[in-house]
Short mmCIF file of C-alpha atoms in Angstrom, two decimals:
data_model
loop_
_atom_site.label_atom_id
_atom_site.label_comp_id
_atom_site.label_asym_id
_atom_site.label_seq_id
_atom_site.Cartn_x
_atom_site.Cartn_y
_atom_site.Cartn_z
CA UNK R 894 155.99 193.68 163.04
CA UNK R 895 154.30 190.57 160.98
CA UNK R 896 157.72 189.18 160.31
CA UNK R 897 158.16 189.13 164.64
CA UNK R 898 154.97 187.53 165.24
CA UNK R 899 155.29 185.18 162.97
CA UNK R 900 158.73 184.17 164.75
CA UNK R 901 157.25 184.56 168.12
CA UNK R 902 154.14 182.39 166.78
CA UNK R 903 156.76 179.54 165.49
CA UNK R 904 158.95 179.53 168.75
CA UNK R 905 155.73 178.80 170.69
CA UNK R 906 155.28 176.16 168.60
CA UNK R 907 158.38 174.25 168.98
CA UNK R 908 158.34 174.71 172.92
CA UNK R 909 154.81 173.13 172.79
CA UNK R 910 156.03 170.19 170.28
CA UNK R 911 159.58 169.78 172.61
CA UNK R 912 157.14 169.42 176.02
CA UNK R 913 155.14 167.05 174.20
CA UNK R 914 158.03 165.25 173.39
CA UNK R 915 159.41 165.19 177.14
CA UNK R 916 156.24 164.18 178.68
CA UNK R 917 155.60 161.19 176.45
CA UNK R 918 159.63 160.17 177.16
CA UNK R 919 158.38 160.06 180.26
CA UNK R 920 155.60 158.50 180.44
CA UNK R 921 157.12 155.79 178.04
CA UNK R 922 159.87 155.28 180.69
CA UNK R 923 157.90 154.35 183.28
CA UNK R 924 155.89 152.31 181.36
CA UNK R 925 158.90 150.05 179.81
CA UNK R 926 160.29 150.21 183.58
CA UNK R 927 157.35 148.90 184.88
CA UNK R 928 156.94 146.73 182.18
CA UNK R 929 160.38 144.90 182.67
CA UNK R 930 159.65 144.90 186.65
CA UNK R 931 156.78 142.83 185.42
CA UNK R 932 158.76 140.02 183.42
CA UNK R 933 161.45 139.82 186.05
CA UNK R 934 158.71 138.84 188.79
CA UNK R 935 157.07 136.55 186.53
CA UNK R 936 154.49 138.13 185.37
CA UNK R 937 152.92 136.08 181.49
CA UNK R 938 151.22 138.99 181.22
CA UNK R 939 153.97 141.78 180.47
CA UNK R 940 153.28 143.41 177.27
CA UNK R 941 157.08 143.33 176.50
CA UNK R 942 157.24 139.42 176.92
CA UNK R 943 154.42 139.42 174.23
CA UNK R 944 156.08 141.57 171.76
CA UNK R 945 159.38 139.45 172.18
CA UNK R 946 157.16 136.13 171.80
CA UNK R 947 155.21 137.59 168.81
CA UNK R 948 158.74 138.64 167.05
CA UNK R 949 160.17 135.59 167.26
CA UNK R 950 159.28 133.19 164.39
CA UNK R 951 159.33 129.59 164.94
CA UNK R 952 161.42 127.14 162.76
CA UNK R 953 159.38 125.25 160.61
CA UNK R 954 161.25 121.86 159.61
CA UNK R 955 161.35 121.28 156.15
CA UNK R 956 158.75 119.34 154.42
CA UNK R 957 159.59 116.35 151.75
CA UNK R 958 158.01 117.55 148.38
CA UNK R 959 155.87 115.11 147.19
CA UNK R 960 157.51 113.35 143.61
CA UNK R 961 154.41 111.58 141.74
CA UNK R 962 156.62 108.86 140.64
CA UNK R 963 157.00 107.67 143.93
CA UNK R 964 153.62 108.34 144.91
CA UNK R 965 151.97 105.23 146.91
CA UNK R 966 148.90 103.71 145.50
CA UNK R 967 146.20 103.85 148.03
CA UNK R 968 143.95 100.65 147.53
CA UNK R 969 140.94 100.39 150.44
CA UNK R 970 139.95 97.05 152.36
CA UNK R 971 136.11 97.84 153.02
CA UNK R 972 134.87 96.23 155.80
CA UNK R 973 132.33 96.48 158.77
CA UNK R 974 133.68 95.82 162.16
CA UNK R 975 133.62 92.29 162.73
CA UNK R 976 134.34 91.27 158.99
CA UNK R 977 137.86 89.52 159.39
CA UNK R 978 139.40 92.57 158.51
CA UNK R 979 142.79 92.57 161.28
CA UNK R 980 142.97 88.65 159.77
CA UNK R 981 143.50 89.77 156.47
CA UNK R 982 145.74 92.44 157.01
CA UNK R 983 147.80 89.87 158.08
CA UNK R 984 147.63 87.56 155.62
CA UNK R 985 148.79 90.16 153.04
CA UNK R 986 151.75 91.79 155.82
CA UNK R 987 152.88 88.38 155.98
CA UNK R 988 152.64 87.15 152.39
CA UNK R 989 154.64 90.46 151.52
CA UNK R 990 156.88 91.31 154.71
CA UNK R 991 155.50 94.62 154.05
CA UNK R 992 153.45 96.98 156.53
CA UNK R 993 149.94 97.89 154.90
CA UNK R 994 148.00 100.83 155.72
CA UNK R 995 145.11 101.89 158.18
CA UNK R 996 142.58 104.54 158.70
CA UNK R 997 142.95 103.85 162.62
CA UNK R 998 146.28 105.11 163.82
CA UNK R 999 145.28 104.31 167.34
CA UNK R 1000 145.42 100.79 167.16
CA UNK R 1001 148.44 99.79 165.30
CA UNK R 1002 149.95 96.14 164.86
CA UNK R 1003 153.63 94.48 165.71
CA UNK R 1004 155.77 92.30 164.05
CA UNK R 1005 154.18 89.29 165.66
CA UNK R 1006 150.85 90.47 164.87
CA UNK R 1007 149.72 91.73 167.91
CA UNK R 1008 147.69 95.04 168.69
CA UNK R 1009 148.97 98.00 169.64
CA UNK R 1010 146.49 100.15 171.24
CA UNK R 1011 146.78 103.90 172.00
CA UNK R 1012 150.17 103.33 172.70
CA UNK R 1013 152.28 105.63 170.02
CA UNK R 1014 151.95 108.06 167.75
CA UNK R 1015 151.51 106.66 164.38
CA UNK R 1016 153.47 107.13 161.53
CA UNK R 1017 152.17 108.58 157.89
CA UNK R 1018 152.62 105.64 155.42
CA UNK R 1019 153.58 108.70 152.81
CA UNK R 1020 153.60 111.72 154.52
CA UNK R 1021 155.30 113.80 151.81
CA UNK R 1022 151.93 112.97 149.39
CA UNK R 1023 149.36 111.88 151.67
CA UNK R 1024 150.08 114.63 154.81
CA UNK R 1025 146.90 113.32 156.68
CA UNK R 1026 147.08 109.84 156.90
CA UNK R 1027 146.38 107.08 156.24
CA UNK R 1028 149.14 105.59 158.89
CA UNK R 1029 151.36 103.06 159.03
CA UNK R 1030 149.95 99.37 159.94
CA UNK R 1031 153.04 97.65 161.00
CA UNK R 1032 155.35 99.28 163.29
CA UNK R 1033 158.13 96.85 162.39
CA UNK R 1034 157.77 96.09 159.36
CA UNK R 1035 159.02 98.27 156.18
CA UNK R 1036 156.92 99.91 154.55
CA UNK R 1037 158.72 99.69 150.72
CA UNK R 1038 155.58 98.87 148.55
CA UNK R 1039 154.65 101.24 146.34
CA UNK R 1040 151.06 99.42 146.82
CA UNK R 1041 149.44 99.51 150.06
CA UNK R 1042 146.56 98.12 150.93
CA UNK R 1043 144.46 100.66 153.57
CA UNK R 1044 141.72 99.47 156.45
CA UNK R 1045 138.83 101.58 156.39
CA UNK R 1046 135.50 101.27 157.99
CA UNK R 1047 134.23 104.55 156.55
CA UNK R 1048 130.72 105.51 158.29
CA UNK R 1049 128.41 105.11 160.79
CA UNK R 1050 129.88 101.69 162.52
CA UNK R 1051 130.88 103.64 165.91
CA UNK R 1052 130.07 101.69 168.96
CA UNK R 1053 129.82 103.49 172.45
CA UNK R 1054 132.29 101.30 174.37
CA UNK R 1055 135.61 102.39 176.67
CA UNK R 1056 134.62 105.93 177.12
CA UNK R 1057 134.68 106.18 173.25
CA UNK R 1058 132.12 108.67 171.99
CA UNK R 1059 130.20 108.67 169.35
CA UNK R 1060 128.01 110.99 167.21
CA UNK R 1061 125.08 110.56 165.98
CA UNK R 1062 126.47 110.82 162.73
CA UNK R 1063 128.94 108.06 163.65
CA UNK R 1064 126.10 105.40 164.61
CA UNK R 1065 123.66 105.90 161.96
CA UNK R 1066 123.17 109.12 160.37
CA UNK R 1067 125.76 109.45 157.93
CA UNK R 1068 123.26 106.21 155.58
CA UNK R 1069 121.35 109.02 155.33
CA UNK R 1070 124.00 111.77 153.60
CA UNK R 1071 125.64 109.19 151.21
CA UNK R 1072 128.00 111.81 150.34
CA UNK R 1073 129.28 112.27 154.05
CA UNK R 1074 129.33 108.20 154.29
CA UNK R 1075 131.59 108.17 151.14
CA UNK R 1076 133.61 111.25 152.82
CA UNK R 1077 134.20 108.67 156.30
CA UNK R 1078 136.52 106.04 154.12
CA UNK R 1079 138.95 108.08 154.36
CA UNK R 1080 138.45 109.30 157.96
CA UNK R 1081 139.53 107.41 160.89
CA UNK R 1082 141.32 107.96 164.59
CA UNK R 1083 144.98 109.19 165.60
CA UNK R 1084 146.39 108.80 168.96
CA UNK R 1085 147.56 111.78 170.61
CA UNK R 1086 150.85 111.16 173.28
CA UNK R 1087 150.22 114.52 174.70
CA UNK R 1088 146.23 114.13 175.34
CA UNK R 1089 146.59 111.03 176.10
CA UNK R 1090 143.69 110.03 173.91
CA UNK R 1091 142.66 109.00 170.52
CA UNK R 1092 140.95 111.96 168.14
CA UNK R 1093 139.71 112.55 164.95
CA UNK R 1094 142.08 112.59 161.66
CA UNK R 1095 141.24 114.24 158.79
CA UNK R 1096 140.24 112.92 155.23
CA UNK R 1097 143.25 112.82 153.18
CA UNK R 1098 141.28 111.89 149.51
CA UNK R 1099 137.97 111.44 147.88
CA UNK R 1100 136.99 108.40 147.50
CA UNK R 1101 137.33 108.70 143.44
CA UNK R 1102 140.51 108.77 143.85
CA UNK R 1103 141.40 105.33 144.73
CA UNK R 1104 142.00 103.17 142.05
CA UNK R 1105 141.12 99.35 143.58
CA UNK R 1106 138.79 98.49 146.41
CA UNK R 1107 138.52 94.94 148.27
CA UNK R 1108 135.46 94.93 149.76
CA UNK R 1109 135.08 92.23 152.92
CA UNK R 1110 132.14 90.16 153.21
CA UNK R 1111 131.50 87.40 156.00
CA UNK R 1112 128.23 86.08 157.70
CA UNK R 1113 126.22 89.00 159.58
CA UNK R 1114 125.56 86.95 162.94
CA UNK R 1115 129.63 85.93 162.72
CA UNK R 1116 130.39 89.19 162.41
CA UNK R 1117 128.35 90.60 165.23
CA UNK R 1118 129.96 87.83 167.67
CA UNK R 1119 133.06 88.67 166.08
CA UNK R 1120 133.23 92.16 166.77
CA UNK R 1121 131.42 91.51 170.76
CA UNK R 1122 134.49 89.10 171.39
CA UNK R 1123 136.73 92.23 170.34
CA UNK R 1124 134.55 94.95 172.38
CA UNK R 1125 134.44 92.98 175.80
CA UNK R 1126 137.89 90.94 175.43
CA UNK R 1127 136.65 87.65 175.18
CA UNK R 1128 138.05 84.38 173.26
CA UNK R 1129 135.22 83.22 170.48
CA UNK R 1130 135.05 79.96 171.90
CA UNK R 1131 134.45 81.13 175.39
CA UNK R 1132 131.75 82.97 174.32
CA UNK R 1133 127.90 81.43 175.30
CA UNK R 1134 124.27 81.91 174.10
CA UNK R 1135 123.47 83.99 176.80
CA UNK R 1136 126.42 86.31 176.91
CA UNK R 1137 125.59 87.14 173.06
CA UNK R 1138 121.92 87.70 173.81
CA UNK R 1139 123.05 90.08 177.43
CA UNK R 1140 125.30 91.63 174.60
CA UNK R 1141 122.42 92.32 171.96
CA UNK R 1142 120.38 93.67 174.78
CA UNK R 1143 122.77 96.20 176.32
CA UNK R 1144 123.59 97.56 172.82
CA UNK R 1145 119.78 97.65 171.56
CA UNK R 1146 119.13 99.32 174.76
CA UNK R 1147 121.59 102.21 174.62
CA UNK R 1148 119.05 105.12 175.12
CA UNK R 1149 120.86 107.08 171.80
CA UNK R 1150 121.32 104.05 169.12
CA UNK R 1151 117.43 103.25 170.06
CA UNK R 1152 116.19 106.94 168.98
CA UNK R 1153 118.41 106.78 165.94
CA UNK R 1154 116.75 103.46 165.16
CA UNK R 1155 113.38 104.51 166.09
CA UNK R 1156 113.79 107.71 163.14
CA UNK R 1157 115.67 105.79 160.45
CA UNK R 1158 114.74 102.53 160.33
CA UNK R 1159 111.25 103.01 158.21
CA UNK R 1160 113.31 104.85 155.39
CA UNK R 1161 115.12 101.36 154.78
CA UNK R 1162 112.95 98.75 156.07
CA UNK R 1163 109.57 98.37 153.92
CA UNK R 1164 107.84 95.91 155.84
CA UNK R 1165 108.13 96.37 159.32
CA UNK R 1166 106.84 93.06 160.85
CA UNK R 1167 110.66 91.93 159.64
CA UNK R 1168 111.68 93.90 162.85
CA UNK R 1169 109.60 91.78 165.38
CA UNK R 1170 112.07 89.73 167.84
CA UNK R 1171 115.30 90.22 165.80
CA UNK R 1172 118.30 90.37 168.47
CA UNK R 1173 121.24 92.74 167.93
CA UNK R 1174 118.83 94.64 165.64
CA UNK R 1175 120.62 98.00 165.86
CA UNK R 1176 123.63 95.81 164.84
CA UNK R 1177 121.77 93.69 161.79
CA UNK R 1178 120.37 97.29 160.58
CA UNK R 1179 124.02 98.49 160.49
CA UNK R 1180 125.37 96.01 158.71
CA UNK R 1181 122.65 95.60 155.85
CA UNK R 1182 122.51 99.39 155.07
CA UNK R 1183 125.87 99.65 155.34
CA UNK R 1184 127.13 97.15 152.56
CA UNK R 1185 124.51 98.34 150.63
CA UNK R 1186 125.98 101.92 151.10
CA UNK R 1187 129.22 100.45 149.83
CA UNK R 1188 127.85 99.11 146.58
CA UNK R 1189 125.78 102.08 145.42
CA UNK R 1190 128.09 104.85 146.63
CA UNK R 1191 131.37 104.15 147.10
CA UNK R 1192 132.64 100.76 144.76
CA UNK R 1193 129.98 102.00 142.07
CA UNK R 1194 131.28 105.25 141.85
CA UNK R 1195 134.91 104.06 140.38
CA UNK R 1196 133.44 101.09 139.06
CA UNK R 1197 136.82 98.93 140.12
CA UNK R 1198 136.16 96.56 143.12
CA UNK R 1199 137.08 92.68 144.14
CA UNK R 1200 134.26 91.38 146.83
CA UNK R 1201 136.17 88.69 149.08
CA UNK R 1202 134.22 86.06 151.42
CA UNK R 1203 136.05 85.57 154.48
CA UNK R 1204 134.52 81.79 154.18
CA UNK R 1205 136.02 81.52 150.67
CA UNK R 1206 138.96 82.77 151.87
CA UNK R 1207 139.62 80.13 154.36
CA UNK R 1208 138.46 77.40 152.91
CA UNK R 1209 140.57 77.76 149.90
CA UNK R 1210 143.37 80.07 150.72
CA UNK R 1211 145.81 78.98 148.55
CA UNK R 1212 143.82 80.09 145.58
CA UNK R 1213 141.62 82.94 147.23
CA UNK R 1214 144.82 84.78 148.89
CA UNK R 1215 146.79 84.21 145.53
CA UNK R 1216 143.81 85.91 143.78
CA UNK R 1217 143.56 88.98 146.50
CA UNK R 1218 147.65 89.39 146.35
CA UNK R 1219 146.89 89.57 142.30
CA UNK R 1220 144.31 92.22 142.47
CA UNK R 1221 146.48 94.54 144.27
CA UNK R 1222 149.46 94.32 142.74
CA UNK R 1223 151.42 92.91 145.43
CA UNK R 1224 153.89 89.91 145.69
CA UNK R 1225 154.14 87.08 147.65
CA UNK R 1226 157.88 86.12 149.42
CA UNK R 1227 159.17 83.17 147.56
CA UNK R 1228 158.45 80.19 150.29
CA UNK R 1229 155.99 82.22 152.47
CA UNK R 1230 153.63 80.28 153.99
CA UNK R 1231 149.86 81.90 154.58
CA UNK R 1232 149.07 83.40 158.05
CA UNK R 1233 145.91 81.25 159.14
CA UNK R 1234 144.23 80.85 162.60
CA UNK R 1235 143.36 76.63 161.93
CA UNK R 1236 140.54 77.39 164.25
CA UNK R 1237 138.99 80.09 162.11
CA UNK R 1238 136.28 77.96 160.42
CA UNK R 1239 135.66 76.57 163.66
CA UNK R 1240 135.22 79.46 165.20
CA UNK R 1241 132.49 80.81 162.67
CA UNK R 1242 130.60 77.88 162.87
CA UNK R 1243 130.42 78.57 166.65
CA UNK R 1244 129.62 81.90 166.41
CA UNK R 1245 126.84 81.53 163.85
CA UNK R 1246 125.48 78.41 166.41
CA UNK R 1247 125.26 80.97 168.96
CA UNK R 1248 121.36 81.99 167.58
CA UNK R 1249 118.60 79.26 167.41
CA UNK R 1250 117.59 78.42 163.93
CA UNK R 1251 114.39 80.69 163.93
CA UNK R 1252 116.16 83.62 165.55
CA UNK R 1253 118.81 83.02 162.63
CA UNK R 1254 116.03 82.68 159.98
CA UNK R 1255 114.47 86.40 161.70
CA UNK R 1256 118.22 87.92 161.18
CA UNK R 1257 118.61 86.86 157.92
CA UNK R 1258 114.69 88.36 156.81
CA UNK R 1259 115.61 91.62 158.23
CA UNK R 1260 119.15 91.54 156.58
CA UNK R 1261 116.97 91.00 153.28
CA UNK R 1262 114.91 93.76 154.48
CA UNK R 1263 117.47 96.85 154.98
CA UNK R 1264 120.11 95.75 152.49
CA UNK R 1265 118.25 95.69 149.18
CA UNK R 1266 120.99 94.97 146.45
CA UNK R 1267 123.39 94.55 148.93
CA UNK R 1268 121.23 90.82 149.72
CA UNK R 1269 121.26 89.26 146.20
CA UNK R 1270 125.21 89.99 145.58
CA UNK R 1271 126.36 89.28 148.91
CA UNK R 1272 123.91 87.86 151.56
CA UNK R 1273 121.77 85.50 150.04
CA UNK R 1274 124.68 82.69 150.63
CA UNK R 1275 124.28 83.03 154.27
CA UNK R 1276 119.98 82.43 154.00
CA UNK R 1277 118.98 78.94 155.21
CA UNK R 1278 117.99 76.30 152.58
#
C-alpha cells in the first residue's frame, strides 16, 4: 500500500510539473508573437529588438600601439590671448614646413596661414601616444617632426563672446586653485561636426611632463587691443580711441567678470587705490596674475623655460627666431625666409597709442600691482621712463 501511494504521489507530481510546463509555452508564445508584431510595426520599444541590439557587439577599429621611440616631444608656447601667439606659430610652420601643435582644435590654420574656424574635425598630432589631443595646427602641412611645438593658453583667459560660454572657473577662478590652472595647459576646445559646436577636450598630460616651455611676453595694453581686434573682427589700424575704451567698458561691465573681480581682486592687489580709473581692468588683472601664475606654477615646476618678447622678436628676427628654432630642437629649411607682417611694429606702436599717457602710466601701476614677480622679469620694460 506505501509502495502505491508513493507512485500515485509521484504521478501527481509530474502532471502538475507537465501543466506548468504547457502554460508557460503558452504564455511565452504569445508573448514572442506579440513581441515580433511589435518590431514589424515599428515599435523601438520591442523587448526582442533590445535583446538583438544588446547581443550584437560593435567593431572596434584597431588602435596604433604607442612605440616610445617615436613618441613626439610635446614642447608648450605659453601665452595669454593677445600675445602674438598665431604670429609665431607661423614663423616656426614656415621656418620648418612642418605643422605644430594646438590646444584649440576648433580653430585650426591652412597652408597659407589662414584660420580655420569650427570648420572640421581636427586631427590628433599623435594619436597612438597622446589619444586626447593636442591636435594638429596645420591642416596641410605634414606633420613629420618628432618636435612639436603646442599653443596653450591654459586658465582662466575665457572671454564671453559669440555665444561662447564661460565658467567661472574659466574667467578667473582657476588663479585661485594653482593646481587646476596648471591642469588647463593642457586643456583646450574640439569641434564637434555632429553638434555643430566646439566642446571641451580633455587633458592629455601633466604639466611635469613637458620637457621645454616658450613662454610669450608682449606689452599688456598691445595685447588687450590685440586680442579686441580678434574678438570683434577688426584690422589694428582701423581700430580708434574710442572703440578701445566702448570695448573696455562692455567687458568691465559684464554683470559675471565684475562679481568675480569684485571677490578676487583684494587677494592679489595690496593697495587698492592702484584700481582707481584703470580701463580694461578685468583684462589688466588677467593678464598680471596670469603670467605670474606661469612663473611660480607651471615654468618653475620643471625648471626648463625660454621667455620670448614679441618686440625682441621683431625687431631682430634673424637672431631671436634662430634662437627660438634652437631651443626647440627644430630646423630651419635651407633658404627659408622668416614669416613677418612688416607692419607688426607699426601696429604695436598704434595699439599701445591707443591710451593717453596717464591712463598708460595707471595700467602699468596696476600691472605692478597684481603681477608681483611676474613685473620685475617681464613687465618692467613696458613702465614709462
Amino acid at each position: 500500500m506505501a509502495l502505491s501511494l508513493e507512485r500515485f504521489g509521484s504521478l501527481r507530481t509530474s502532471k502538475v510539473s507537465l501543466m506548468a510546463l504547457l502554460l508557460l509555452a503558452i504564455v511565452s508564445t504569445v508573448y514572442v508573437r506579440n513581441d515580433v508584431f511589435d518590431v514589424l510595426d515599428g515599435g523601438s520599444d520591442s523587448r526582442l529588438l533590445r535583446m538583438l541590439k544588446k547581443g550584437k557587439k560593435k567593431k572596434k577599429g584597431k588602435k596604433e600601439r604607442c612605440r616610445p621611440y617615436a613618441r613626439k616631444n610635446l614642447m608648450w608656447l605659453l601665452s595669454y590671448p593677445g600675445a602674438g601667439e598665431d604670429e609665431v606659430m607661423n614663423l616656426v610652420e614656415h621656418a620648418t614646413e612642418q605643422s605644430m601643435a594646438t590646444n584649440y582644435g576648433n580653430v585650426l590654420t591652412t597652408g597659407d596661414f589662414k584660420k580655420l574656424k569650427d570648420d572640421r574635425k581636427a586631427d590628433k598630432i599623435d594619436e597612438a601616444c597622446w589619444r586626447e589631443g593636442p591636435f594638429k595646427n596645420n591642416v596641410d602641412l605634414p606633420a613629420d617632426s618628432r618636435n612639436v611645438l603646442v599653443k596653450t593658453h591654459c586658465g582662466s583667459y575665457c572671454m564671453k563672446k559669440n555665444g561662447v560660454r564661460c565658467g567661472k572657473k574659466d574667467r578667473m577662478r582657476s588663479f585661485l586653485q594653482p593646481r587646476l590652472f596648471s591642469k588647463a595647459c593642457a586643456v583646450g576646445l574640439k569641434y564637434s561636426v555632429r553638434k555643430g559646436r566646439s566642446k571641451r577636450s580633455k587633458g592629455y598630460t601633466k604639466h611635469s611632463g613637458i620637457p621645454k616651455m616658450v613662454l610669450l611676453v608682449r606689452n599688456p595694453v598691445a595685447m588687450v587691443g590685440a586680442r579686441m581686434a580678434e574678438n570683434k573682427g577688426i584690422k589694428v589700424h582701423e581700430l580708434n580711441r574710442k572703440q578701445f575704451l566702448d570695448y573696455c567698458k562692455e567687458i568691465d561691465d559684464d554683470r559675471v567678470t565684475k562679481r568675480e573681480l569684485d571677490r578676487i581682486l583684494g587677494k592679489f592687489l595690496k593697495d587698492p587705490e592702484k584700481a582707481d580709473g584703470v580701463p580694461c581692468i578685468s583684462e589688466f588683472f588677467r593678464i598680471g596674475v596670469w603670467y605670474n601664475r606661469i612663473i611660480a606654477n607651471v615654468i618653475s615646476f620643471n625648471g626648463k623655460g625660454d621667455v620670448v618678447f614679441w618686440e625682441d622678436l621683431y625687431s631682430d628676427v634673424d637672431n631671436e627666431g634662430q634662437d627660438l628654432l634652437n631651443y626647440l630642437g627644430l630646423e630651419r629649411v635651407s633658404g627659408k625666409s622668416w614669416m613677418m607682417d612688416e607692419d607688426a611694429k607699426m601696429h604695436n606702436e598704434f595699439l599701445i597709442g591707443l591710451l593717453s599717457k596717464e591712463e598708460y602710466d595707471k595700467v602699468m601701476a596696476f600691472v605692478e600691482g597684481v603681477s608681483h614677480s611676474a613685473w620685475e622679469r617681464l613687465f618692467v620694460r613696458y613702465a614709462s621712463d
